[in-house]
Coordinates of C-alpha atoms in Angstrom, one line a residue:
X1 CA 0.6 15.2 -17.2
X2 CA -1.9 14.1 -15.4
X3 CA -1.2 11.2 -13.0
X4 CA -3.9 8.5 -11.5
X5 CA -3.6 5.5 -9.3
X6 CA -5.5 2.4 -9.4
X7 CA -6.1 -0.4 -7.2
X8 CA -8.2 -3.4 -7.2
X9 CA -8.8 -4.9 -3.9
X10 CA -10.6 -7.9 -2.5
X11 CA -11.1 -8.5 1.2
X12 CA -8.2 -6.2 2.9
X13 CA -9.9 -3.0 4.0
X14 CA -7.0 -2.6 6.5
X15 CA -4.4 -3.2 4.2
X16 CA -5.9 -0.6 1.2
X17 CA -6.2 2.0 3.7
X18 CA -2.5 1.7 4.3
X19 CA -1.8 1.8 0.7
X20 CA -4.2 5.0 0.4
X21 CA -2.2 6.5 3.4
X22 CA 1.0 6.4 1.3
X23 CA -0.6 7.3 -1.7
X24 CA -1.6 11.0 0.2
X25 CA 1.8 11.3 1.4
X26 CA 3.2 11.8 -2.2
X27 CA 5.2 14.6 -2.6
X28 CA 3.5 14.9 -6.2
X29 CA -0.3 14.7 -5.4
X30 CA -2.2 12.0 -7.5
X31 CA -4.7 13.6 -9.6
X32 CA -7.3 11.1 -8.9
X33 CA -7.2 7.6 -7.2
X34 CA -9.7 4.8 -8.4
X35 CA -10.4 2.0 -5.8
X36 CA -12.3 -0.9 -7.1
X37 CA -13.7 -3.7 -5.0
X38 CA -16.2 -6.7 -5.4
X39 CA -19.7 -5.9 -5.5
X40 CA -20.6 -8.5 -3.1
X41 CA -18.2 -6.6 -0.3
X42 CA -19.9 -4.3 2.1
X43 CA -16.8 -1.6 2.2
X44 CA -16.6 2.3 1.4
X45 CA -13.4 4.4 1.0
X46 CA -13.7 7.4 3.0
X47 CA -12.6 10.2 1.0
X48 CA -12.1 12.6 3.4
X49 CA -10.2 10.7 5.5
X50 CA -7.1 10.5 3.1
X51 CA -7.5 14.2 1.4
X52 CA -7.2 12.7 -1.8
X53 CA -9.9 12.6 -4.7
X54 CA -11.0 9.1 -4.8
X55 CA -13.4 7.1 -6.9
X56 CA -14.7 4.1 -5.3
X57 CA -16.9 1.7 -7.8
X58 CA -17.7 -1.9 -7.4
X59 CA -17.4 -4.7 -10.1
X60 CA -17.4 -8.3 -10.4
X61 CA -15.0 -10.1 -8.4
X62 CA -11.6 -10.7 -9.8
X63 CA -8.2 -8.8 -10.3
X64 CA -8.7 -8.6 -14.2
X65 CA -12.2 -7.4 -14.3
X66 CA -11.9 -5.0 -11.7
X67 CA -8.8 -3.7 -13.0
X68 CA -10.6 -3.3 -16.5
X69 CA -13.5 -1.3 -14.5
X70 CA -10.7 1.2 -13.8
X71 CA -9.5 1.5 -17.2
X72 CA -12.9 2.1 -18.6
X73 CA -13.4 4.8 -16.2
X74 CA -10.3 6.6 -17.4
X75 CA -11.2 5.9 -21.2
X76 CA -11.7 9.5 -22.0
X77 CA -8.3 10.4 -20.0
X78 CA -4.6 10.7 -21.0
X79 CA -1.6 10.6 -18.8
X80 CA -0.5 7.7 -16.6
X81 CA -2.2 5.1 -14.8
X82 CA -0.1 3.6 -11.8
X83 CA -1.8 0.1 -11.2
X84 CA -0.8 -1.1 -7.9
X85 CA -1.8 -4.1 -5.7
X86 CA -3.8 -3.1 -2.5
X87 CA -0.5 -4.4 -0.4
X88 CA 1.9 -2.2 -2.3
X89 CA 3.0 0.7 -0.4
X90 CA 4.9 4.0 -2.6
X91 CA 8.1 5.6 -1.7
X92 CA 6.8 9.3 -1.0
X93 CA 8.6 10.4 -4.2
X94 CA 7.0 7.5 -6.4
X95 CA 4.5 9.6 -8.4
X96 CA 7.0 12.9 -8.6
X97 CA 9.8 10.8 -10.2
X98 CA 7.5 8.6 -12.3
X99 CA 6.0 12.0 -13.8
X100 CA 9.4 13.1 -14.8
X101 CA 10.3 9.6 -16.1
X102 CA 7.3 9.3 -18.5
X103 CA 7.9 13.2 -19.7
X104 CA 11.4 12.5 -20.9
X105 CA 10.9 8.8 -22.2
X106 CA 8.0 8.9 -24.4
X107 CA 9.0 5.5 -26.2
X108 CA 8.0 3.7 -22.8
X109 CA 4.3 2.0 -22.4
X110 CA 4.7 0.6 -19.0
X111 CA 7.2 1.2 -16.4
X112 CA 7.5 -1.1 -13.4
X113 CA 9.1 0.5 -10.1
X114 CA 12.0 -1.2 -8.2
X115 CA 10.7 -3.6 -5.3
X116 CA 12.6 -2.5 -2.4
X117 CA 11.6 -5.9 -0.6
X118 CA 8.8 -8.4 -1.7
X119 CA 7.0 -10.2 1.3
X120 CA 5.2 -12.7 -1.2
X121 CA 8.6 -14.5 -0.8
X122 CA 8.2 -15.5 2.8
X123 CA 5.8 -14.9 5.4
X124 CA 4.8 -11.2 4.4
X125 CA 5.8 -7.8 5.8
X126 CA 4.0 -5.7 8.6
X127 CA 3.1 -2.1 7.4
X128 CA 5.7 -1.2 10.0
X129 CA 8.7 -3.1 8.5
X130 CA 7.6 -1.7 5.2
X131 CA 7.4 1.8 6.6
X132 CA 10.9 1.5 7.9
X133 CA 12.2 0.1 4.6
X134 CA 10.9 3.0 2.9
X135 CA 12.0 5.4 5.2
X136 CA 15.6 4.2 5.1
X137 CA 15.6 4.4 1.2
X138 CA 17.4 7.2 -0.1
X139 CA 17.2 8.1 -3.8
X140 CA 20.4 8.8 -5.8
X141 CA 19.1 12.1 -7.4
X142 CA 22.8 12.9 -8.8
X143 CA 22.9 9.9 -11.2
X144 CA 20.8 9.0 -13.8
X145 CA 18.1 6.2 -13.1
X146 CA 18.6 2.7 -14.0
X147 CA 16.1 1.8 -16.9
X148 CA 16.3 -1.8 -18.1
X149 CA 13.9 -3.5 -20.7
X150 CA 11.9 -6.5 -19.7
X151 CA 9.8 -9.1 -21.5
X152 CA 6.9 -8.8 -19.0
X153 CA 5.9 -6.5 -16.0
X154 CA 5.4 -7.6 -12.6
X155 CA 1.7 -6.7 -11.6
X156 CA 2.1 -5.3 -8.0
X157 CA 3.0 -1.7 -9.6
X158 CA 2.7 -1.0 -13.0
X159 CA 2.4 2.7 -14.9
X160 CA 0.9 2.7 -18.3
X161 CA 0.2 5.3 -20.7
X162 CA -3.9 5.6 -20.9
X163 CA -3.7 6.0 -24.9
X164 CA -2.3 2.2 -25.1
X165 CA -4.9 1.1 -22.5
X166 CA -7.6 2.0 -24.9
X167 CA -6.4 -1.1 -27.3
X168 CA -5.3 -3.6 -24.4
X169 CA -7.2 -5.0 -21.7
X170 CA -6.6 -7.5 -18.8
X171 CA -8.0 -10.8 -19.9
X172 CA -10.9 -11.6 -17.9
X173 CA -11.0 -15.2 -18.8
X174 CA -8.1 -15.5 -16.0
X175 CA -10.4 -15.1 -13.2
X176 CA -10.3 -14.4 -9.4
X177 CA -6.6 -13.8 -8.5
X178 CA -5.8 -13.7 -12.3
X179 CA -2.4 -15.4 -12.1
X180 CA 0.1 -14.4 -14.7
X181 CA -2.3 -11.7 -16.2
X182 CA 0.3 -9.2 -15.7
X183 CA 2.7 -11.3 -18.3
X184 CA 0.0 -11.3 -20.6
X185 CA -0.9 -7.8 -20.5
X186 CA 2.3 -6.4 -20.7
X187 CA 3.2 -8.4 -23.9
X188 CA 0.2 -7.3 -25.7
X189 CA 1.2 -3.7 -24.5
X190 CA 4.6 -4.0 -25.7
X191 CA 3.2 -3.6 -29.5
X192 CA 2.9 0.0 -28.4
X193 CA 6.2 0.7 -26.7
X194 CA 8.8 -0.5 -24.3
X195 CA 8.5 -2.4 -21.2
X196 CA 11.0 -1.3 -18.4
X197 CA 11.9 -1.9 -14.9
X198 CA 13.3 1.6 -13.4
X199 CA 15.3 2.4 -10.0
X200 CA 13.8 5.9 -10.1
X201 CA 10.7 4.8 -8.6
X202 CA 10.3 2.2 -5.7
X203 CA 8.4 0.8 -2.9
X204 CA 7.6 -2.2 -0.9
X205 CA 5.3 -5.3 -1.4
X206 CA 3.6 -6.4 1.5
X207 CA 2.8 -10.0 0.2
X208 CA -0.3 -10.0 2.7
X209 CA -1.5 -13.8 2.4
X210 CA -5.4 -13.2 3.4
X211 CA -7.8 -12.2 1.0
X212 CA -6.2 -14.7 -1.8
X213 CA -7.6 -17.4 -4.0
X214 CA -7.8 -20.8 -2.0
X215 CA -4.9 -23.3 -2.3
X216 CA -6.7 -25.6 -4.6
X217 CA -7.8 -22.8 -7.0
X218 CA -4.4 -21.2 -7.1
X219 CA -2.9 -24.6 -7.5
X220 CA -5.3 -25.0 -10.5
X221 CA -4.5 -21.4 -11.9
X222 CA -0.7 -22.1 -11.5
X223 CA -0.9 -25.3 -14.2
X224 CA -3.7 -23.9 -16.4
X225 CA -3.0 -20.3 -16.6
X226 CA 0.3 -20.6 -18.3
X227 CA -0.9 -23.2 -20.6
X228 CA -3.6 -21.1 -21.7
X229 CA -1.0 -18.0 -22.2
X230 CA 1.1 -20.1 -24.3
X231 CA -1.8 -20.9 -26.8
X232 CA -2.4 -17.1 -27.1
X233 CA 1.5 -16.6 -27.6
X234 CA 1.7 -14.1 -25.1
X235 CA 3.8 -16.6 -22.8
X236 CA 6.9 -18.3 -24.4
X237 CA 6.6 -21.9 -24.1
X238 CA 10.2 -22.2 -22.3
X239 CA 8.9 -20.0 -19.9
X240 CA 5.7 -21.8 -19.5
X241 CA 7.7 -25.4 -18.9
X242 CA 9.8 -23.8 -16.3
X243 CA 7.2 -22.3 -14.2
X244 CA 4.7 -25.0 -14.3
X245 CA 7.7 -27.3 -13.8
X246 CA 8.9 -25.4 -10.6
X247 CA 5.8 -24.7 -9.1
X248 CA 4.6 -28.2 -9.2
X249 CA 8.0 -29.5 -7.8
X250 CA 7.9 -27.1 -5.0
X251 CA 4.5 -27.9 -4.0
X252 CA 5.1 -31.7 -4.1
X253 CA 8.4 -31.4 -2.0
X254 CA 6.9 -29.2 0.6
X255 CA 3.3 -30.7 0.8
X256 CA 5.0 -33.3 3.9
X257 CA 6.3 -30.1 5.7
X258 CA 4.6 -27.1 4.3
X259 CA 4.9 -23.4 5.3
X260 CA 2.4 -22.1 7.9
X261 CA 1.5 -19.7 5.5
X262 CA 1.2 -21.5 2.2
X263 CA -1.4 -24.2 1.6
X264 CA 1.1 -26.8 -0.2
X265 CA -1.2 -29.8 -0.1
X266 CA -4.1 -27.6 -1.5
X267 CA -1.9 -26.1 -4.4
X268 CA -0.8 -29.6 -5.3
X269 CA -4.3 -31.1 -5.4
X270 CA -5.2 -27.9 -7.8
X271 CA -1.7 -28.8 -9.7
X272 CA -3.4 -32.3 -10.1
X273 CA -6.8 -31.2 -11.2
X274 CA -5.3 -29.0 -13.7
X275 CA -3.0 -31.5 -15.2
X276 CA -6.1 -34.0 -15.6
X277 CA -7.9 -31.4 -17.5
X278 CA -5.0 -30.5 -19.6
X279 CA -4.5 -34.4 -20.6
X280 CA -8.7 -34.3 -21.6
X281 CA -7.7 -31.1 -23.9
X282 CA -9.8 -28.9 -21.4
X283 CA -7.6 -25.5 -21.3
X284 CA -10.0 -23.3 -19.7
X285 CA -8.8 -20.9 -16.7
X286 CA -12.6 -20.4 -15.9
X287 CA -12.6 -23.8 -14.8
X288 CA -11.3 -22.8 -11.7
X289 CA -14.4 -21.1 -10.5
X290 CA -15.9 -24.5 -10.6
X291 CA -13.6 -25.7 -8.1
X292 CA -14.3 -25.2 -4.2

């Protein structure tokens, strides 16, 4: 079984190199690594520095469009594509155990690995902190891994069967950071097989704050994107109401004393702009591109 790794990255040359180093240290080498960066960024991946077969492409900025560029490059391939965020660091056994799992469970369309620690909740993690967590984690090879069905996947590490990806793409109407694109993608992919989370594979999500969408734009997407997905029927209405209400409430309560690493006031402004558009019947995630 061929094993590919795909990374869509924007403005994080140092961080993506850390991710590539951990891919290079896998006990089961990747057959190919595909890196997609925006076409307006002057960054080149040094393939020789990592000892990996790397394809570096440039495409229109946006997590969905960049990930689709990776899928299109592998259109004639079969096997598993592990899509990771550029700040997700793999446990050394990730690819080896993923290959074993994918071979045994042909009914699974998408595997999510266990996140040992998620820096998105808080100020983020350093590479050193992540390495300490990874080196301290020991897999229990004697017991069967836990596999639990999920309604949707978490986009920082998604392993998909390439034969299914020919029918499913990331929705490019969710621009830039593409918030909730993982929910939409996995919901549509679930027509072909199970969506699962497993303890067999794991990693650490640094949750790096720089290189992300501005607070105002992200706040706009926090409201409009879930509503848009509800209309597509790829996100349940109850989940939409919960996630929108929770984010707006959190941004409101913390706007007076925001965390130093989150632009709460910007997010709240974006929430308000999105609510105004929703009242006017304008439910278009692409409108975020018109917001500064």
